[in-house]
Amino acid sequence: MGNETAGYTTFKGKLEQANTAYGQGITVNVMELMQAYTAIANNGKMVKPYWIEKVTDPNTGKTVKKLSTTVVGHPISASTAKQVRKYMEGVIYNKVGTGQSYKVSGYRIAGKTGTAQIAGTNGYETGTNDYIYSFAGFAPAKNPKYIIYLSMKKPKNLTKAAETYLSSISTPIIKYLLDQEKLKSEGQQGVVKVGNYVGKNAQTVQTSLAKKKLQVTVIGGNKKITAQSLTAGKEAIINSRLILKTSGEMTMPDVSGWSQADVAQLAQMMGLKLSLTGSGYASNQSISVGTPVKAGDSLKVAYTGK
């Protein structure tokens, strides 16, 4: 990739070679790291990551080039790979594991946390957060289908542990991917195509979409829909939220458990001034449920957990 160089190491002696066992005396870029992890996930078979699945001619639609999985080596045995995955499960689930924040509800994953020192001009940097914090995860732990890697380099103004921020990204991504796999295995569609609901009866639409496993919230006191949070024709992931607005007096819904994106969409549709604190999912709101609101009112929502 642009501005990247290949990793390197120089074995000047046994000490330098031994250092690589815990990640020192060696450099690596992200895609090289991901490639290495594939050997652990694939029982010793290392495959090459690629970005493009195929190239097609825009005029004829004919496939000009098609890429596929390429095995580039077998650096470890299957038994070693399985043992390492077992240790990586321990990182997440053992009482002393450093990756307990990365648990995904309903699924078992494997992972590895990282706190890497950064080389400076005179040894390693010594600031409080002068590290590269990272997480690599396999999902599911048994027969992995996905590898996720996240990192933060020298983050500033941390108010919580680094894993709190990284897990707030990794957990919903992994859960979404595994939920989709589960739906496919059950023969279900993972998305719902959104229609144009403006002018239709809000209660009728809400009932219909609930049967399709969408979470529908109606704001406004009248029956006919005047606006919707997702545009017609868009595909919505099941269990995602759709907000329907009608005319008339608006009252504050219960946003407990809502994501920040959903609350932001609600505030925009209601014309509220929004203030968010914390991370995870909504746990407290400044405007009580059922309270009449009008455009310009201020709403504060606090978030905790995952």
Short mmCIF file of C-alpha atoms in Angstrom, two decimals:
data_model
loop_
_atom_site.label_atom_id
_atom_site.label_comp_id
_atom_site.label_asym_id
_atom_site.label_seq_id
_atom_site.Cartn_x
_atom_site.Cartn_y
_atom_site.Cartn_z
CA MET A 1 0.00 0.00 0.00
CA GLY A 2 1.02 3.63 -0.35
CA ASN A 3 3.70 4.81 2.09
CA GLU A 4 4.26 1.24 3.32
CA THR A 5 7.45 -0.78 3.28
CA ALA A 6 7.95 -4.50 3.70
CA GLY A 7 8.88 -5.76 7.13
CA TYR A 8 12.42 -6.84 7.85
CA THR A 9 14.69 -8.41 10.43
CA THR A 10 18.41 -8.95 10.64
CA PHE A 11 19.61 -12.00 12.53
CA LYS A 12 23.03 -10.96 13.77
CA GLY A 13 23.02 -13.60 16.43
CA LYS A 14 20.95 -15.89 18.63
CA LEU A 15 19.87 -13.02 20.90
CA GLU A 16 18.34 -11.04 18.00
CA GLN A 17 16.58 -14.15 16.74
CA ALA A 18 15.20 -14.90 20.21
CA ASN A 19 13.88 -11.32 20.47
CA THR A 20 11.48 -11.97 17.62
CA ALA A 21 9.56 -14.41 19.84
CA TYR A 22 8.04 -11.45 21.67
CA GLY A 23 7.96 -9.02 18.76
CA GLN A 24 11.20 -7.09 19.08
CA GLY A 25 14.04 -6.91 16.57
CA ILE A 26 11.53 -7.17 13.71
CA THR A 27 9.19 -4.89 11.76
CA VAL A 28 6.01 -5.87 9.94
CA ASN A 29 3.23 -4.06 8.10
CA VAL A 30 -0.44 -4.78 8.64
CA MET A 31 -1.03 -7.06 5.65
CA GLU A 32 2.07 -9.13 6.46
CA LEU A 33 0.74 -9.51 9.98
CA MET A 34 -2.68 -10.58 8.69
CA GLN A 35 -1.01 -13.10 6.38
CA ALA A 36 0.90 -14.58 9.32
CA TYR A 37 -2.30 -14.91 11.33
CA THR A 38 -3.92 -16.92 8.53
CA ALA A 39 -1.48 -19.75 9.29
CA ILE A 40 -2.84 -19.97 12.84
CA ALA A 41 -6.46 -19.75 11.66
CA ASN A 42 -5.99 -22.30 8.83
CA ASN A 43 -4.21 -25.05 10.77
CA GLY A 44 -0.78 -24.10 9.47
CA LYS A 45 -1.73 -23.18 5.89
CA MET A 46 -0.77 -19.56 5.24
CA VAL A 47 -2.70 -17.71 2.53
CA LYS A 48 -2.08 -14.38 0.84
CA PRO A 49 -4.54 -11.54 1.59
CA TYR A 50 -5.94 -9.73 -1.43
CA TRP A 51 -8.16 -6.70 -1.95
CA ILE A 52 -9.78 -7.29 -5.34
CA GLU A 53 -11.92 -10.35 -6.08
CA LYS A 54 -12.25 -9.76 -9.81
CA VAL A 55 -11.83 -7.20 -12.59
CA THR A 56 -14.54 -6.84 -15.22
CA ASP A 57 -14.73 -4.97 -18.52
CA PRO A 58 -17.23 -2.11 -17.97
CA ASN A 59 -18.38 -2.29 -21.61
CA THR A 60 -18.96 -6.02 -21.95
CA GLY A 61 -19.30 -7.14 -18.33
CA LYS A 62 -16.78 -9.88 -19.08
CA THR A 63 -14.43 -10.91 -16.28
CA VAL A 64 -10.89 -9.94 -17.28
CA LYS A 65 -9.15 -11.22 -14.18
CA LYS A 66 -10.33 -13.28 -11.22
CA LEU A 67 -8.35 -13.74 -8.03
CA SER A 68 -8.65 -16.67 -5.66
CA THR A 69 -7.10 -17.99 -2.48
CA THR A 70 -3.36 -18.50 -2.86
CA VAL A 71 -1.39 -20.64 -0.41
CA VAL A 72 2.03 -19.10 0.22
CA GLY A 73 3.45 -21.46 2.82
CA HIS A 74 3.06 -23.83 5.77
CA PRO A 75 5.18 -22.15 8.47
CA ILE A 76 3.71 -24.14 11.38
CA SER A 77 2.09 -27.53 11.85
CA ALA A 78 -1.66 -28.05 12.26
CA SER A 79 -1.15 -29.17 15.84
CA THR A 80 0.82 -26.02 16.66
CA ALA A 81 -1.85 -23.81 15.07
CA LYS A 82 -4.61 -25.50 17.09
CA GLN A 83 -2.63 -25.11 20.31
CA VAL A 84 -2.02 -21.42 19.63
CA ARG A 85 -5.75 -20.89 18.98
CA LYS A 86 -6.46 -22.57 22.30
CA TYR A 87 -4.11 -20.13 24.02
CA MET A 88 -5.81 -17.26 22.17
CA GLU A 89 -9.17 -18.39 23.53
CA GLY A 90 -7.62 -18.17 26.97
CA VAL A 91 -6.73 -14.53 26.30
CA ILE A 92 -10.46 -13.82 26.03
CA TYR A 93 -12.00 -16.21 28.56
CA ASN A 94 -9.45 -17.01 31.28
CA LYS A 95 -9.84 -15.06 34.51
CA VAL A 96 -6.41 -13.50 34.02
CA GLY A 97 -6.81 -13.03 30.26
CA THR A 98 -5.95 -9.59 28.93
CA GLY A 99 -8.71 -9.66 26.29
CA GLN A 100 -11.85 -10.11 28.37
CA SER A 101 -13.25 -6.84 27.01
CA TYR A 102 -13.42 -8.40 23.55
CA LYS A 103 -16.05 -11.05 24.34
CA VAL A 104 -18.90 -11.24 21.83
CA SER A 105 -22.33 -12.14 23.18
CA GLY A 106 -23.57 -15.45 21.83
CA TYR A 107 -20.27 -16.50 20.26
CA ARG A 108 -16.86 -17.80 21.28
CA ILE A 109 -13.84 -16.10 19.71
CA ALA A 110 -10.05 -16.23 20.06
CA GLY A 111 -7.77 -13.22 20.24
CA LYS A 112 -4.44 -11.63 21.10
CA THR A 113 -3.92 -8.23 22.65
CA GLY A 114 -0.79 -6.20 22.04
CA THR A 115 1.03 -3.35 23.78
CA ALA A 116 4.07 -2.66 21.63
CA GLN A 117 6.89 -0.34 22.59
CA ILE A 118 7.91 2.34 20.06
CA ALA A 119 11.56 2.89 19.27
CA GLY A 120 12.87 6.41 19.84
CA THR A 121 16.22 8.09 19.27
CA ASN A 122 17.61 6.85 22.58
CA GLY A 123 15.85 3.60 23.34
CA TYR A 124 12.10 3.17 23.59
CA GLU A 125 9.67 6.06 24.09
CA THR A 126 8.55 6.38 27.70
CA GLY A 127 5.34 8.44 27.66
CA THR A 128 2.24 7.10 29.41
CA ASN A 129 0.56 6.15 26.13
CA ASP A 130 3.63 5.87 23.89
CA TYR A 131 2.67 2.41 22.67
CA ILE A 132 0.89 0.71 19.80
CA TYR A 133 -2.18 -0.89 21.35
CA SER A 134 -3.68 -3.63 19.23
CA PHE A 135 -6.06 -6.55 19.04
CA ALA A 136 -6.22 -9.46 16.61
CA GLY A 137 -9.22 -11.75 16.77
CA PHE A 138 -10.43 -14.97 15.15
CA ALA A 139 -14.14 -15.59 14.77
CA PRO A 140 -15.45 -18.09 15.54
CA ALA A 141 -12.71 -19.63 17.70
CA LYS A 142 -13.33 -23.07 16.21
CA ASN A 143 -12.79 -23.17 12.44
CA PRO A 144 -12.32 -19.38 12.07
CA LYS A 145 -13.91 -17.61 9.12
CA TYR A 146 -12.80 -14.08 9.95
CA ILE A 147 -9.71 -12.32 11.24
CA ILE A 148 -9.96 -8.77 12.55
CA TYR A 149 -7.00 -6.55 13.43
CA LEU A 150 -7.20 -3.12 15.08
CA SER A 151 -4.50 -0.84 16.43
CA MET A 152 -3.99 2.59 17.97
CA LYS A 153 -0.61 4.30 17.93
CA LYS A 154 0.16 6.72 20.75
CA PRO A 155 -3.49 7.65 21.45
CA LYS A 156 -4.12 10.94 23.20
CA ASN A 157 -6.60 11.96 25.89
CA LEU A 158 -7.55 8.43 26.90
CA THR A 159 -10.12 8.41 29.69
CA LYS A 160 -10.45 4.61 29.72
CA ALA A 161 -8.26 1.61 29.03
CA ALA A 162 -7.20 1.19 25.40
CA GLU A 163 -9.12 -2.08 25.06
CA THR A 164 -12.37 -0.24 25.81
CA TYR A 165 -11.98 1.79 22.63
CA LEU A 166 -10.73 -1.07 20.46
CA SER A 167 -13.42 -3.49 21.62
CA SER A 168 -16.15 -0.91 20.92
CA ILE A 169 -15.15 -1.30 17.26
CA SER A 170 -14.30 -4.99 17.08
CA THR A 171 -17.26 -6.40 19.02
CA PRO A 172 -20.11 -5.06 16.83
CA ILE A 173 -18.20 -5.94 13.64
CA ILE A 174 -17.58 -9.53 14.71
CA LYS A 175 -21.13 -9.95 16.00
CA TYR A 176 -22.58 -8.65 12.74
CA LEU A 177 -20.45 -11.02 10.65
CA LEU A 178 -21.28 -14.05 12.77
CA ASP A 179 -24.98 -13.13 12.90
CA GLN A 180 -24.99 -13.08 9.10
CA GLU A 181 -23.30 -16.48 8.99
CA LYS A 182 -25.91 -17.84 11.38
CA LEU A 183 -28.76 -16.52 9.26
CA LYS A 184 -27.30 -18.06 6.12
CA SER A 185 -26.97 -21.41 7.83
CA GLU A 186 -30.63 -21.18 8.85
CA GLY A 187 -31.66 -20.28 5.31
CA GLN A 188 -32.75 -16.77 6.26
CA GLN A 189 -32.08 -13.46 4.54
CA GLY A 190 -29.95 -11.10 6.58
CA VAL A 191 -31.37 -7.91 5.09
CA VAL A 192 -34.73 -6.26 4.49
CA LYS A 193 -35.36 -3.99 1.53
CA VAL A 194 -36.79 -0.67 2.71
CA GLY A 195 -39.83 0.68 0.87
CA ASN A 196 -41.26 4.18 0.54
CA TYR A 197 -43.52 4.57 3.55
CA VAL A 198 -44.29 8.30 3.33
CA GLY A 199 -48.06 8.87 3.33
CA LYS A 200 -48.81 5.41 4.74
CA ASN A 201 -50.26 4.50 8.13
CA ALA A 202 -47.45 4.38 10.72
CA GLN A 203 -48.97 1.61 12.82
CA THR A 204 -49.56 -0.62 9.80
CA VAL A 205 -45.99 -0.15 8.56
CA GLN A 206 -44.55 -0.69 12.03
CA THR A 207 -46.40 -3.97 12.45
CA SER A 208 -45.37 -5.17 8.99
CA LEU A 209 -41.68 -4.36 9.45
CA ALA A 210 -41.57 -5.86 12.94
CA LYS A 211 -42.50 -9.19 11.38
CA LYS A 212 -39.45 -8.78 9.13
CA LYS A 213 -37.28 -8.28 12.24
CA LEU A 214 -36.68 -4.55 11.97
CA GLN A 215 -36.85 -2.41 15.11
CA VAL A 216 -39.28 0.38 14.25
CA THR A 217 -39.74 3.55 16.32
CA VAL A 218 -42.55 6.00 15.52
CA ILE A 219 -42.31 9.67 16.52
CA GLY A 220 -45.14 12.16 16.17
CA GLY A 221 -48.79 12.01 17.21
CA ASN A 222 -50.55 11.51 13.89
CA LYS A 223 -51.09 8.42 11.75
CA LYS A 224 -49.56 9.28 8.37
CA ILE A 225 -45.80 9.00 7.90
CA THR A 226 -44.03 12.17 6.76
CA ALA A 227 -40.39 11.02 6.89
CA GLN A 228 -38.29 7.90 7.43
CA SER A 229 -34.70 7.44 8.63
CA LEU A 230 -33.73 5.00 5.84
CA THR A 231 -34.31 5.87 2.20
CA ALA A 232 -36.51 3.72 0.00
CA GLY A 233 -34.61 0.99 -1.84
CA LYS A 234 -31.91 0.67 0.79
CA GLU A 235 -31.21 -2.73 2.34
CA ALA A 236 -31.43 -2.72 6.14
CA ILE A 237 -29.73 -5.37 8.25
CA ILE A 238 -32.25 -7.31 10.33
CA ASN A 239 -32.57 -6.10 13.91
CA SER A 240 -31.41 -2.65 12.82
CA ARG A 241 -33.51 0.40 13.66
CA LEU A 242 -35.86 2.34 11.38
CA ILE A 243 -37.40 5.60 12.61
CA LEU A 244 -40.73 6.77 11.17
CA LYS A 245 -41.87 10.36 11.70
CA THR A 246 -45.45 11.64 11.57
CA SER A 247 -46.80 15.15 12.05
CA GLY A 248 -48.27 16.24 15.38
CA GLU A 249 -46.81 16.45 18.87
CA MET A 250 -43.59 14.52 19.39
CA THR A 251 -42.80 12.70 22.63
CA MET A 252 -39.47 11.32 23.73
CA PRO A 253 -38.99 7.58 23.10
CA ASP A 254 -36.94 5.27 25.32
CA VAL A 255 -33.45 5.11 23.77
CA SER A 256 -32.00 2.62 26.27
CA GLY A 257 -29.66 0.26 24.44
CA TRP A 258 -29.61 2.37 21.26
CA SER A 259 -26.36 2.91 19.38
CA GLN A 260 -24.92 6.40 19.02
CA ALA A 261 -25.75 6.38 15.31
CA ASP A 262 -29.42 5.61 15.99
CA VAL A 263 -29.70 8.32 18.66
CA ALA A 264 -28.03 10.83 16.34
CA GLN A 265 -30.53 9.96 13.60
CA LEU A 266 -33.42 10.38 16.04
CA ALA A 267 -32.15 13.77 17.20
CA GLN A 268 -31.80 14.94 13.61
CA MET A 269 -35.35 13.91 12.72
CA MET A 270 -36.76 15.53 15.87
CA GLY A 271 -34.61 18.65 15.53
CA LEU A 272 -32.99 18.18 18.95
CA LYS A 273 -29.62 19.51 20.10
CA LEU A 274 -27.70 16.35 20.99
CA SER A 275 -24.86 15.78 23.45
CA LEU A 276 -23.30 12.30 23.86
CA THR A 277 -20.95 11.04 26.57
CA GLY A 278 -19.26 7.68 27.07
CA SER A 279 -19.14 4.72 24.70
CA GLY A 280 -21.09 1.55 24.04
CA TYR A 281 -24.88 1.74 24.18
CA ALA A 282 -27.29 4.32 25.65
CA SER A 283 -27.93 3.91 29.38
CA ASN A 284 -29.33 7.28 30.45
CA GLN A 285 -31.25 10.14 28.78
CA SER A 286 -31.88 13.66 30.01
CA ILE A 287 -35.43 13.84 28.61
CA SER A 288 -37.76 11.35 30.27
CA VAL A 289 -39.67 8.82 28.17
CA GLY A 290 -43.04 10.20 27.04
CA THR A 291 -42.12 13.85 27.64
CA PRO A 292 -43.36 16.20 24.87
CA VAL A 293 -40.46 17.70 22.91
CA LYS A 294 -40.06 20.32 20.23
CA ALA A 295 -37.36 21.26 17.77
CA GLY A 296 -34.48 23.04 19.48
CA ASP A 297 -34.74 21.17 22.79
CA SER A 298 -31.50 19.74 24.21
CA LEU A 299 -31.00 16.01 24.69
CA LYS A 300 -28.10 14.47 26.61
CA VAL A 301 -27.47 10.73 26.36
CA ALA A 302 -24.90 8.80 28.39
CA TYR A 303 -23.34 5.54 27.20
CA THR A 304 -21.80 2.69 29.14
CA GLY A 305 -20.58 -0.85 28.42
CA LYS A 306 -20.75 -2.58 25.03
#
